[in-house]
Each structure stands twice: as C-alpha cells, then as structure tokens.
mmCIF file with all atom_site columns, C-alpha atoms in Angstrom:
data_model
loop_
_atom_site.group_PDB
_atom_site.id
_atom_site.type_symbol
_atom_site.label_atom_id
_atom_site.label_alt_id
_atom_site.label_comp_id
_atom_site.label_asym_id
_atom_site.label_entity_id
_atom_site.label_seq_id
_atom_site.pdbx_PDB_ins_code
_atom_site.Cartn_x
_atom_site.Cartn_y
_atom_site.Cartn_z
_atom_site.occupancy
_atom_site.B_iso_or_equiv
_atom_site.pdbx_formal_charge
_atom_site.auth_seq_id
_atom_site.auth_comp_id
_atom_site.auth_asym_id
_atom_site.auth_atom_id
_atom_site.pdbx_PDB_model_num
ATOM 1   C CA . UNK G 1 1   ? 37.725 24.476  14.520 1.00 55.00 ? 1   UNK G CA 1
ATOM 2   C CA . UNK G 1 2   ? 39.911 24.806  17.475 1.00 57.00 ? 2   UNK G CA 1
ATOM 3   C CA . UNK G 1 3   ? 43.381 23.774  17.461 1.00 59.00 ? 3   UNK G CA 1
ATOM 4   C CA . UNK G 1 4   ? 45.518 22.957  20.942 1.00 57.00 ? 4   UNK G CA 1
ATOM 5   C CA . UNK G 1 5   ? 49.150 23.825  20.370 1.00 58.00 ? 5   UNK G CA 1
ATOM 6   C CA . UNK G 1 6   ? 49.434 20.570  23.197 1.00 57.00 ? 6   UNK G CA 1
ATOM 7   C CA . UNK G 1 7   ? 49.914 16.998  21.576 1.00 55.00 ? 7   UNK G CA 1
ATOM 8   C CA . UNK G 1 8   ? 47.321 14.369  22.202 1.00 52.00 ? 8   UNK G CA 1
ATOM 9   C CA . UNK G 1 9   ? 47.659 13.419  25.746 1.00 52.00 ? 9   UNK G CA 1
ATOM 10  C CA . UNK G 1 10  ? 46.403 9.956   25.028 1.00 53.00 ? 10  UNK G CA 1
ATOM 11  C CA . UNK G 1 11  ? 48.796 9.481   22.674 1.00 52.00 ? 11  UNK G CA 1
ATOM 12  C CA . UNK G 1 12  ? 51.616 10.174  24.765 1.00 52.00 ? 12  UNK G CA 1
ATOM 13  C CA . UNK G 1 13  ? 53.759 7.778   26.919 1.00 53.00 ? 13  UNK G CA 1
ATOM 14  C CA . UNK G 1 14  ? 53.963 8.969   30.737 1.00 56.00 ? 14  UNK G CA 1
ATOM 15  C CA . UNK G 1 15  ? 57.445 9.333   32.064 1.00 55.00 ? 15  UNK G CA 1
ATOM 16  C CA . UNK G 1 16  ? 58.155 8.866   35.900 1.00 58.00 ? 16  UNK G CA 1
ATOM 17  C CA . UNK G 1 17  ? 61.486 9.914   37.335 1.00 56.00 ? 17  UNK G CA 1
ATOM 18  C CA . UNK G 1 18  ? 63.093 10.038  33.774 1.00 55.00 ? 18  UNK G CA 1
ATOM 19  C CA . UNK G 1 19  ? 62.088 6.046   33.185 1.00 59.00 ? 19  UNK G CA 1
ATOM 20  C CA . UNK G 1 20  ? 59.047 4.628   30.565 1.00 62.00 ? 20  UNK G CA 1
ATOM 21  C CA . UNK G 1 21  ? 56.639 2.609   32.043 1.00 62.00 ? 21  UNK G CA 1
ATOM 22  C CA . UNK G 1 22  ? 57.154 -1.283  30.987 1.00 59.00 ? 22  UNK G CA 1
ATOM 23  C CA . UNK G 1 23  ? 54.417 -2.652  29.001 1.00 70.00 ? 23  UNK G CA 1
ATOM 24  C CA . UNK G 1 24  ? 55.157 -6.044  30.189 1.00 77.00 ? 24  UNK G CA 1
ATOM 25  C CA . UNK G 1 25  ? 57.594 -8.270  32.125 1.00 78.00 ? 25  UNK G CA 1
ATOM 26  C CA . UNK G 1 26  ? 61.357 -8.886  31.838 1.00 84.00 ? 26  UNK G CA 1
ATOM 27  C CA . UNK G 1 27  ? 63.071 -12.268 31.598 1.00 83.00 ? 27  UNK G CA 1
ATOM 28  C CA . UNK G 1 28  ? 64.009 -13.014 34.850 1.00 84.00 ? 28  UNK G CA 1
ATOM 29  C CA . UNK G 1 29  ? 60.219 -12.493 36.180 1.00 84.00 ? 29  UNK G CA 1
ATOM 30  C CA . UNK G 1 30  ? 58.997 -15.221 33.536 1.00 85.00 ? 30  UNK G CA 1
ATOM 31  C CA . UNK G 1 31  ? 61.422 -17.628 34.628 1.00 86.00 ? 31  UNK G CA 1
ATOM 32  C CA . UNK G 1 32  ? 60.982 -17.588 38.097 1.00 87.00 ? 32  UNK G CA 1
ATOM 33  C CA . UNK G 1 33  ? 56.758 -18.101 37.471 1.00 88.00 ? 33  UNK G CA 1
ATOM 34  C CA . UNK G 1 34  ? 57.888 -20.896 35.445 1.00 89.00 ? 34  UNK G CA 1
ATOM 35  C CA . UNK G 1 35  ? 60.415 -22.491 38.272 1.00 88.00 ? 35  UNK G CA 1
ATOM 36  C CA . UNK G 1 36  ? 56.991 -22.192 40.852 1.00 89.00 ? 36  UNK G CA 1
ATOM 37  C CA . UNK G 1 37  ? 54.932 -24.177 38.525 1.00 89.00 ? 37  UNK G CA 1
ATOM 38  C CA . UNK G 1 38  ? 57.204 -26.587 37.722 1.00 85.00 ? 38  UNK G CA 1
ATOM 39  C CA . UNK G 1 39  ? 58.058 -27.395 41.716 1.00 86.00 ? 39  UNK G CA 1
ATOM 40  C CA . UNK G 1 40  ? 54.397 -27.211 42.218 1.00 86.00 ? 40  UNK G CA 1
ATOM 41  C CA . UNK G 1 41  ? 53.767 -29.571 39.482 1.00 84.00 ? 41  UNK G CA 1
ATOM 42  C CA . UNK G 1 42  ? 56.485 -31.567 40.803 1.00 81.00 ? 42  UNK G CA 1
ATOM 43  C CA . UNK G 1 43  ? 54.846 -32.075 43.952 1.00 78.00 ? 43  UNK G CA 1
ATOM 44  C CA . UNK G 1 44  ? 51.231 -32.636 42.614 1.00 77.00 ? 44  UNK G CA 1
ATOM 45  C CA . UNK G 1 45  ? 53.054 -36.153 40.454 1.00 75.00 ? 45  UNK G CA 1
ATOM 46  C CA . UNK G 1 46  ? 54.418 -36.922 43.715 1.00 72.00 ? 46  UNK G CA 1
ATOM 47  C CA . UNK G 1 47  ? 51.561 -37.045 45.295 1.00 68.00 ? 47  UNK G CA 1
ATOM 48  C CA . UNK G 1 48  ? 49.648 -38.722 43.056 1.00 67.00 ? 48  UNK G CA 1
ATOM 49  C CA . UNK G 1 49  ? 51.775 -41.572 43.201 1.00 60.00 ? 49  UNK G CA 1
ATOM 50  C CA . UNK G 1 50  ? 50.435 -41.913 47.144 1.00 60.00 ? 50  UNK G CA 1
ATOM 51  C CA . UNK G 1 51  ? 47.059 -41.625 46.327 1.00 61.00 ? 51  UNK G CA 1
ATOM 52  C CA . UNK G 1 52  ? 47.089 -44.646 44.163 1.00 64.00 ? 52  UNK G CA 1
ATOM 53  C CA . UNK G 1 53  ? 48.867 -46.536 46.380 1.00 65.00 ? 53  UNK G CA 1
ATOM 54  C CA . UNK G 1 54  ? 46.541 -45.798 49.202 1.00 72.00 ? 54  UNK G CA 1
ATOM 55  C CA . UNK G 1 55  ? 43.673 -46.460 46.636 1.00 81.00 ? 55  UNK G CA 1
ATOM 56  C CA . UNK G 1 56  ? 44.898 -50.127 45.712 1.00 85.00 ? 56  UNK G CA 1
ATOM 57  C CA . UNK G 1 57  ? 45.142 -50.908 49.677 1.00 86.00 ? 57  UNK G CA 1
ATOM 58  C CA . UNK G 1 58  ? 41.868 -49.827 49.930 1.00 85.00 ? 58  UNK G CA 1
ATOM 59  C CA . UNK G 1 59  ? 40.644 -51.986 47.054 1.00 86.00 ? 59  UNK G CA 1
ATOM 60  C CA . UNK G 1 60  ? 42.741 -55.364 48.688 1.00 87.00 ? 60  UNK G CA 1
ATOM 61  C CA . UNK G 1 61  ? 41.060 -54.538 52.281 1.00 88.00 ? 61  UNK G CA 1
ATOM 62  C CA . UNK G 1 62  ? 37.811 -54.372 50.264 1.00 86.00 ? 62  UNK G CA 1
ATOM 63  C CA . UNK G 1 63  ? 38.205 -57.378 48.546 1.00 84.00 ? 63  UNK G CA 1
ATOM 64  C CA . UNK G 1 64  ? 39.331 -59.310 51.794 1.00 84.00 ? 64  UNK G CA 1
ATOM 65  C CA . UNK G 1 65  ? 36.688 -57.897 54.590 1.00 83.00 ? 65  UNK G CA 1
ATOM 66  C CA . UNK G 1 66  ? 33.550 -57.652 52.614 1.00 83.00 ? 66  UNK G CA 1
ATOM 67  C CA . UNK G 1 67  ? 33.635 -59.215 49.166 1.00 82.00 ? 67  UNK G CA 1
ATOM 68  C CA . UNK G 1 68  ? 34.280 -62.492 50.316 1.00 86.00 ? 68  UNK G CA 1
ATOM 69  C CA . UNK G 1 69  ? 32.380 -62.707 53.481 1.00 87.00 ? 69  UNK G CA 1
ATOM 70  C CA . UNK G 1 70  ? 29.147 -63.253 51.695 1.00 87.00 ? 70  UNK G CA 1
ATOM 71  C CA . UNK G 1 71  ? 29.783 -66.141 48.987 1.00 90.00 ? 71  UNK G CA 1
ATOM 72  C CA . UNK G 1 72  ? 32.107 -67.813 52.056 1.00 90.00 ? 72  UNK G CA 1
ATOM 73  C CA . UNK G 1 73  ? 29.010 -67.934 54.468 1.00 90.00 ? 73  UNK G CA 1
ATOM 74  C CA . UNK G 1 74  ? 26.562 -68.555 51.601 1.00 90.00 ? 74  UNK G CA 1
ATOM 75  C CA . UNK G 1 75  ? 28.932 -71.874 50.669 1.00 89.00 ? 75  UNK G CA 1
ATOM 76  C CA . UNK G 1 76  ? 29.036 -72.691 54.468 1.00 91.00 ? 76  UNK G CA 1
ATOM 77  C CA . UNK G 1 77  ? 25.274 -72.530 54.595 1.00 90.00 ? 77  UNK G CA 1
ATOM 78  C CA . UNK G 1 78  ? 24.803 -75.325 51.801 1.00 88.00 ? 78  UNK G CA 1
ATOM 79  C CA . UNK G 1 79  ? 28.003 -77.233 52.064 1.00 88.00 ? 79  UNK G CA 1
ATOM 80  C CA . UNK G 1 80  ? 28.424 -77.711 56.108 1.00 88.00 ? 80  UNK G CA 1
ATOM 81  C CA . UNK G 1 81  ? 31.527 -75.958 56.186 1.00 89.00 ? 81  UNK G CA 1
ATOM 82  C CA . UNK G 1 82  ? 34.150 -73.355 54.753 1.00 90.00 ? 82  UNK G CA 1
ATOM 83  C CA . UNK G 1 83  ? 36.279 -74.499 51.740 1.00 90.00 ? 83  UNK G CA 1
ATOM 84  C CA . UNK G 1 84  ? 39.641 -76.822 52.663 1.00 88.00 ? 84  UNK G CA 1
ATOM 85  C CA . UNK G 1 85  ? 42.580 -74.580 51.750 1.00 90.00 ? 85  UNK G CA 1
ATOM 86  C CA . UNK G 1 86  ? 43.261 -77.570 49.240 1.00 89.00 ? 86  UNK G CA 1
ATOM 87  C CA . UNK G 1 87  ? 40.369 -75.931 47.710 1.00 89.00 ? 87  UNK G CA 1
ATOM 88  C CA . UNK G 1 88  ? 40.676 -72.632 48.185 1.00 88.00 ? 88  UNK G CA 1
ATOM 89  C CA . UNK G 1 89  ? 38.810 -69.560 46.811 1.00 90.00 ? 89  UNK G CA 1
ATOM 90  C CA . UNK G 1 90  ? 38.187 -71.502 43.215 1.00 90.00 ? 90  UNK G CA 1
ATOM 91  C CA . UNK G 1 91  ? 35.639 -74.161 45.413 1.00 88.00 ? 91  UNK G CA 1
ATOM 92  C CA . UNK G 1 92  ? 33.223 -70.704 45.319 1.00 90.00 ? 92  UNK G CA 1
ATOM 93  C CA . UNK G 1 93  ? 33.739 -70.751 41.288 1.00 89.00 ? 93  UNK G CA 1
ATOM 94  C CA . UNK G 1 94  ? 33.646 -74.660 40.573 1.00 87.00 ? 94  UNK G CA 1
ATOM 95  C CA . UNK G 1 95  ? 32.020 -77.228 42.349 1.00 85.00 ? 95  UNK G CA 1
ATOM 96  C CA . UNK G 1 96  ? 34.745 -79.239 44.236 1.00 83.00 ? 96  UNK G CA 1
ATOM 97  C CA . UNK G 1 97  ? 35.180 -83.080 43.880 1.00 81.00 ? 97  UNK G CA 1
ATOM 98  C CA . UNK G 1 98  ? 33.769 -83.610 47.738 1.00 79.00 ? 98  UNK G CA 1
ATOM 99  C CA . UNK G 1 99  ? 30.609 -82.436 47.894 1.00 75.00 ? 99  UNK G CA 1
ATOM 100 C CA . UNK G 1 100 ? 29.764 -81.444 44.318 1.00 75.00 ? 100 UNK G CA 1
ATOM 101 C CA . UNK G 1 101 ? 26.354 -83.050 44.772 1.00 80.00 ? 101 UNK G CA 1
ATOM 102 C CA . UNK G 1 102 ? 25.479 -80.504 47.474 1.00 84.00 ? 102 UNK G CA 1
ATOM 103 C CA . UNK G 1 103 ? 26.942 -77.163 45.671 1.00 84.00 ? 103 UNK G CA 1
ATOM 104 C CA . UNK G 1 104 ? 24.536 -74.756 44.696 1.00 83.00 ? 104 UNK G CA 1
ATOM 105 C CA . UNK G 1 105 ? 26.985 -71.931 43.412 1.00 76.00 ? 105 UNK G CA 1
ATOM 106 C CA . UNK G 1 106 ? 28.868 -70.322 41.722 1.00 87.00 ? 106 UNK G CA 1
ATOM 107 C CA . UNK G 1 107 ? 29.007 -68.504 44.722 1.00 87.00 ? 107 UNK G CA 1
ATOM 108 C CA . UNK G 1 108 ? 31.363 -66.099 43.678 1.00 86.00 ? 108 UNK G CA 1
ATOM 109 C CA . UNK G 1 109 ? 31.747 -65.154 39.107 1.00 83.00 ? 109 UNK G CA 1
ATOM 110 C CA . UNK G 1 110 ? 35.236 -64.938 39.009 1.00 81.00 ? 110 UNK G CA 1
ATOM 111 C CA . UNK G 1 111 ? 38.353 -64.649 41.308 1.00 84.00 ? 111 UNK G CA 1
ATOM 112 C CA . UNK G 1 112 ? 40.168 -61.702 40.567 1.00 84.00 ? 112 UNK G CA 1
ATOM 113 C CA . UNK G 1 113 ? 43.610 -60.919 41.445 1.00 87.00 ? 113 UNK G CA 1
ATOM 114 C CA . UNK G 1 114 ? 44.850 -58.427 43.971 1.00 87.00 ? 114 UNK G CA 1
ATOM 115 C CA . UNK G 1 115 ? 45.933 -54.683 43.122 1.00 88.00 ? 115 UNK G CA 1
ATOM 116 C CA . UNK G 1 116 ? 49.656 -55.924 42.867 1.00 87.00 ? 116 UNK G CA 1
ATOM 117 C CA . UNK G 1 117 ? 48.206 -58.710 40.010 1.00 88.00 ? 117 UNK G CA 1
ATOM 118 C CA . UNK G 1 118 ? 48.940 -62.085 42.392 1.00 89.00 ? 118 UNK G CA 1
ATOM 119 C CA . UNK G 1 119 ? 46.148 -64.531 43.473 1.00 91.00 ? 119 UNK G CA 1
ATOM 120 C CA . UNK G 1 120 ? 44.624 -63.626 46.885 1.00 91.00 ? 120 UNK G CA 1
ATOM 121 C CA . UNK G 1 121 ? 45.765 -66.442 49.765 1.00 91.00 ? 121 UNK G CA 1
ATOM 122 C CA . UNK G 1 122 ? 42.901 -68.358 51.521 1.00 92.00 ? 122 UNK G CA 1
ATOM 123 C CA . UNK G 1 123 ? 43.361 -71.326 54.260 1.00 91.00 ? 123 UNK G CA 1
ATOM 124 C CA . UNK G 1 124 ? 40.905 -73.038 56.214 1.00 91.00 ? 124 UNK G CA 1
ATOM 125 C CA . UNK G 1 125 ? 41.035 -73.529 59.568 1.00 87.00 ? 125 UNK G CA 1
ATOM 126 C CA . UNK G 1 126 ? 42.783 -69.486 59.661 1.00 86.00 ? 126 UNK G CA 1
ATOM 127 C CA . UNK G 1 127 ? 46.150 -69.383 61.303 1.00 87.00 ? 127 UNK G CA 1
ATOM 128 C CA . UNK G 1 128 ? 44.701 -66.113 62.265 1.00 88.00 ? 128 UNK G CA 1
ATOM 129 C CA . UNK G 1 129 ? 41.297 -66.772 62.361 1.00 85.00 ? 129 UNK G CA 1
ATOM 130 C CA . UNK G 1 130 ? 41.244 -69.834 64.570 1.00 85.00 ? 130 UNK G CA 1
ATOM 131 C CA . UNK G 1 131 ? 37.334 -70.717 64.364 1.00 84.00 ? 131 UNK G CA 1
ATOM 132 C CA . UNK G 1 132 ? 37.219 -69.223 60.820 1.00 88.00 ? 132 UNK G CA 1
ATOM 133 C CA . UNK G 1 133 ? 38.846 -68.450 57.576 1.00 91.00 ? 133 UNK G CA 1
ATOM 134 C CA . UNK G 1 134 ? 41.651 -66.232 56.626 1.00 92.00 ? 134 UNK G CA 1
ATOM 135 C CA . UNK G 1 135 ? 41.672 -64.884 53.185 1.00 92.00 ? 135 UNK G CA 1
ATOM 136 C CA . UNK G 1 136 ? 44.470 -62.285 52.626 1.00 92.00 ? 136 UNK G CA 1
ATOM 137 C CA . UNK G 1 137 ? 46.493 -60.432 50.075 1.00 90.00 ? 137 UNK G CA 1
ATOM 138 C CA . UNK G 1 138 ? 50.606 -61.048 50.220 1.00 89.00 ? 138 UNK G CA 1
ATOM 139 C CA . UNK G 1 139 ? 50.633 -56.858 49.729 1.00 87.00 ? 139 UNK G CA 1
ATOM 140 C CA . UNK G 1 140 ? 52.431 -54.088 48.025 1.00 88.00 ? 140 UNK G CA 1
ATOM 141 C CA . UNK G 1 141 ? 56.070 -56.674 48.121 1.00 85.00 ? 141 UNK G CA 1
ATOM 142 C CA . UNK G 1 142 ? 53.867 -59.842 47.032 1.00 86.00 ? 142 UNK G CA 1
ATOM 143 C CA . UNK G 1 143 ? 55.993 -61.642 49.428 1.00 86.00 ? 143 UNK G CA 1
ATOM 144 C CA . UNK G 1 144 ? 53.248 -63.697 51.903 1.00 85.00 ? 144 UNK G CA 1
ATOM 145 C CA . UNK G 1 145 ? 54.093 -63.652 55.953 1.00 85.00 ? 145 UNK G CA 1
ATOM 146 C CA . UNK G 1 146 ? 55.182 -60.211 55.847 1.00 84.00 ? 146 UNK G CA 1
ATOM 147 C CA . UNK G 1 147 ? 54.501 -56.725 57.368 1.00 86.00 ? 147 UNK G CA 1
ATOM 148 C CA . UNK G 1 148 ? 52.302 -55.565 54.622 1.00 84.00 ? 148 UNK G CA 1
ATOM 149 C CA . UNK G 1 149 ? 50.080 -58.368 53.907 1.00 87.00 ? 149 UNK G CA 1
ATOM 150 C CA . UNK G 1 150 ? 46.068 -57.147 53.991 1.00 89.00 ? 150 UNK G CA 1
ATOM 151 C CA . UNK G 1 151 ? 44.351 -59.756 55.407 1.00 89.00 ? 151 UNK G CA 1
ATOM 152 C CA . UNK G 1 152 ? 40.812 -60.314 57.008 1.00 89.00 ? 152 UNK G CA 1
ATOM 153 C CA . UNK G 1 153 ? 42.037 -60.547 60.540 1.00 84.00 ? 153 UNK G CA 1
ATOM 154 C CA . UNK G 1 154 ? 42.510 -56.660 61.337 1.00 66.00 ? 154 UNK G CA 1
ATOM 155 C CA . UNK G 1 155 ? 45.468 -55.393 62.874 1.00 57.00 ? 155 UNK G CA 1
ATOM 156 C CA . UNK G 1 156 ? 46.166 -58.537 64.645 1.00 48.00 ? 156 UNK G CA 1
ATOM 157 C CA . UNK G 1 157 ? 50.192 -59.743 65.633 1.00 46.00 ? 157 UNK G CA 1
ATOM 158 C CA . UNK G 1 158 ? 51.408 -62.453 62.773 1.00 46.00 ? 158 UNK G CA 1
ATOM 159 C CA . UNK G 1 159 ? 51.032 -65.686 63.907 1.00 45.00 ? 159 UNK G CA 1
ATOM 160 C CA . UNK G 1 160 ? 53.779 -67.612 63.764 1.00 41.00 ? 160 UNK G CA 1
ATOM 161 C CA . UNK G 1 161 ? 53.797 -70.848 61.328 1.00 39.00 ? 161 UNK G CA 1
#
C-alpha cells in the first residue's frame, strides 16, 4: 500500500488571497431578496385590486348591452311594446297588471343586482335612448346621473333631466 505524505485534497478547504470560501450568504444579502419580494408582492395586490374592478365593469356592461336586449325584444314582440318604467325590469319576471292576459314570459329568471349589489335602473321611453329603452347601472359610486354610470347607450353625453 502506498502512502502520500500530502493530506486528502478533497478534504481540504481552498484558500484564496488568505480568505475561506463562504458556504453560503451573509445577512444583509437575505434581507435585501426579501425587501424585492415583498415590493414585488406589493405591487402584484395592487394590481389585483384593478383587475377586479375592471372585471365588475365588464360584468355591468354585459349585463346592460346584451343580457337584456333579448327578453326586452322578446316582451315587445308579444306585448306591443317595451315595459313602462312604472314597471320596470320585474314586468320580464311577473306578468304586469296591464296586459297580463297577453304575457307569455318569464322572459327573464331572475333580476340580479349589479357588481356594486344595487338594482339595475330601467325607464321607458330612454332619456338616452329616445325611440328605445335605457337600462343602466348607477356604477362603481351607486350614485345614478353621474360620470360612471354603465348604461346601454354607449359613450353618449348625459342627457340632461
């Protein structure tokens, strides 16, 4: 058996320039990975607070364009005419008093309410709509007449009342 009179070189730690090499990181290195994540995670939950919104706008444009086009016409088709806003959206649920011998619905199952939990706003002859209907949603500020309201006239001015 041969013997070296050299120690085990893998055994041995490498020196550079009189220094060990570090087997891992210091203090200061781990806290400044955790600072990054938590600003990036800070600006992920701020983001995600703008998708939603943008998602419950799209849901009340939805809702106001498309959703209640059909049962509206459908209702117009058998009845003569559009709902009164006296009647509003529930005359596509219940039969109303006038007319209840020609109703043929429900026309619509249930009414739900907007993203922002209020009833959605209907009138008949439109203020917007002149020949039509308006159905809208009062918005993010549930306040009705305001900047923000999501309604089924597109991106026309306010009209005044």
């Amino acid at each position: 058996m041969c013997r070296s009179t050299k120690p085990f070189r893998f055994l041995s730690v490498k020196r550079t320039a009189g220094r060990q090499l570090r087997a891992g990181f210091t203090l200061l290195e781990v806290l400044v990975v955790l600072a990054i994540i938590g600003l990036l995670a800070g600006l992920a939950i701020n983001n995600v607070g703008g998708i939603f919104t943008g998602a419950q706008v799209t849901a009340a444009k939805l809702f106001v364009n498309e959703s209640m086009k059909t049962p509206l016409v459908t209702y117009r088709l058998h009845m003569g005419g559009y709902p009164s806003t006296s009647e509003g959206l529930q005359a596509l649920v219940t039969a109303p008093a006038s007319g209840a011998s020609k109703w043929h619905g429900p026309y619509a199952t249930k009414l739900d309410n907007d993203p922002w939990g209020e009833p959605y706003q209907y009138a008949f002859p439109g203020t917007r709509n002149k020949d039509s209907y308006d159905v809208w949603s009062k918005g993010p500020d549930k306040q009705n007449g305001t900047a923000d309201d999501i309604g089924n006239w597109g991106d026309a001015a306010p009209a005044t009342k």
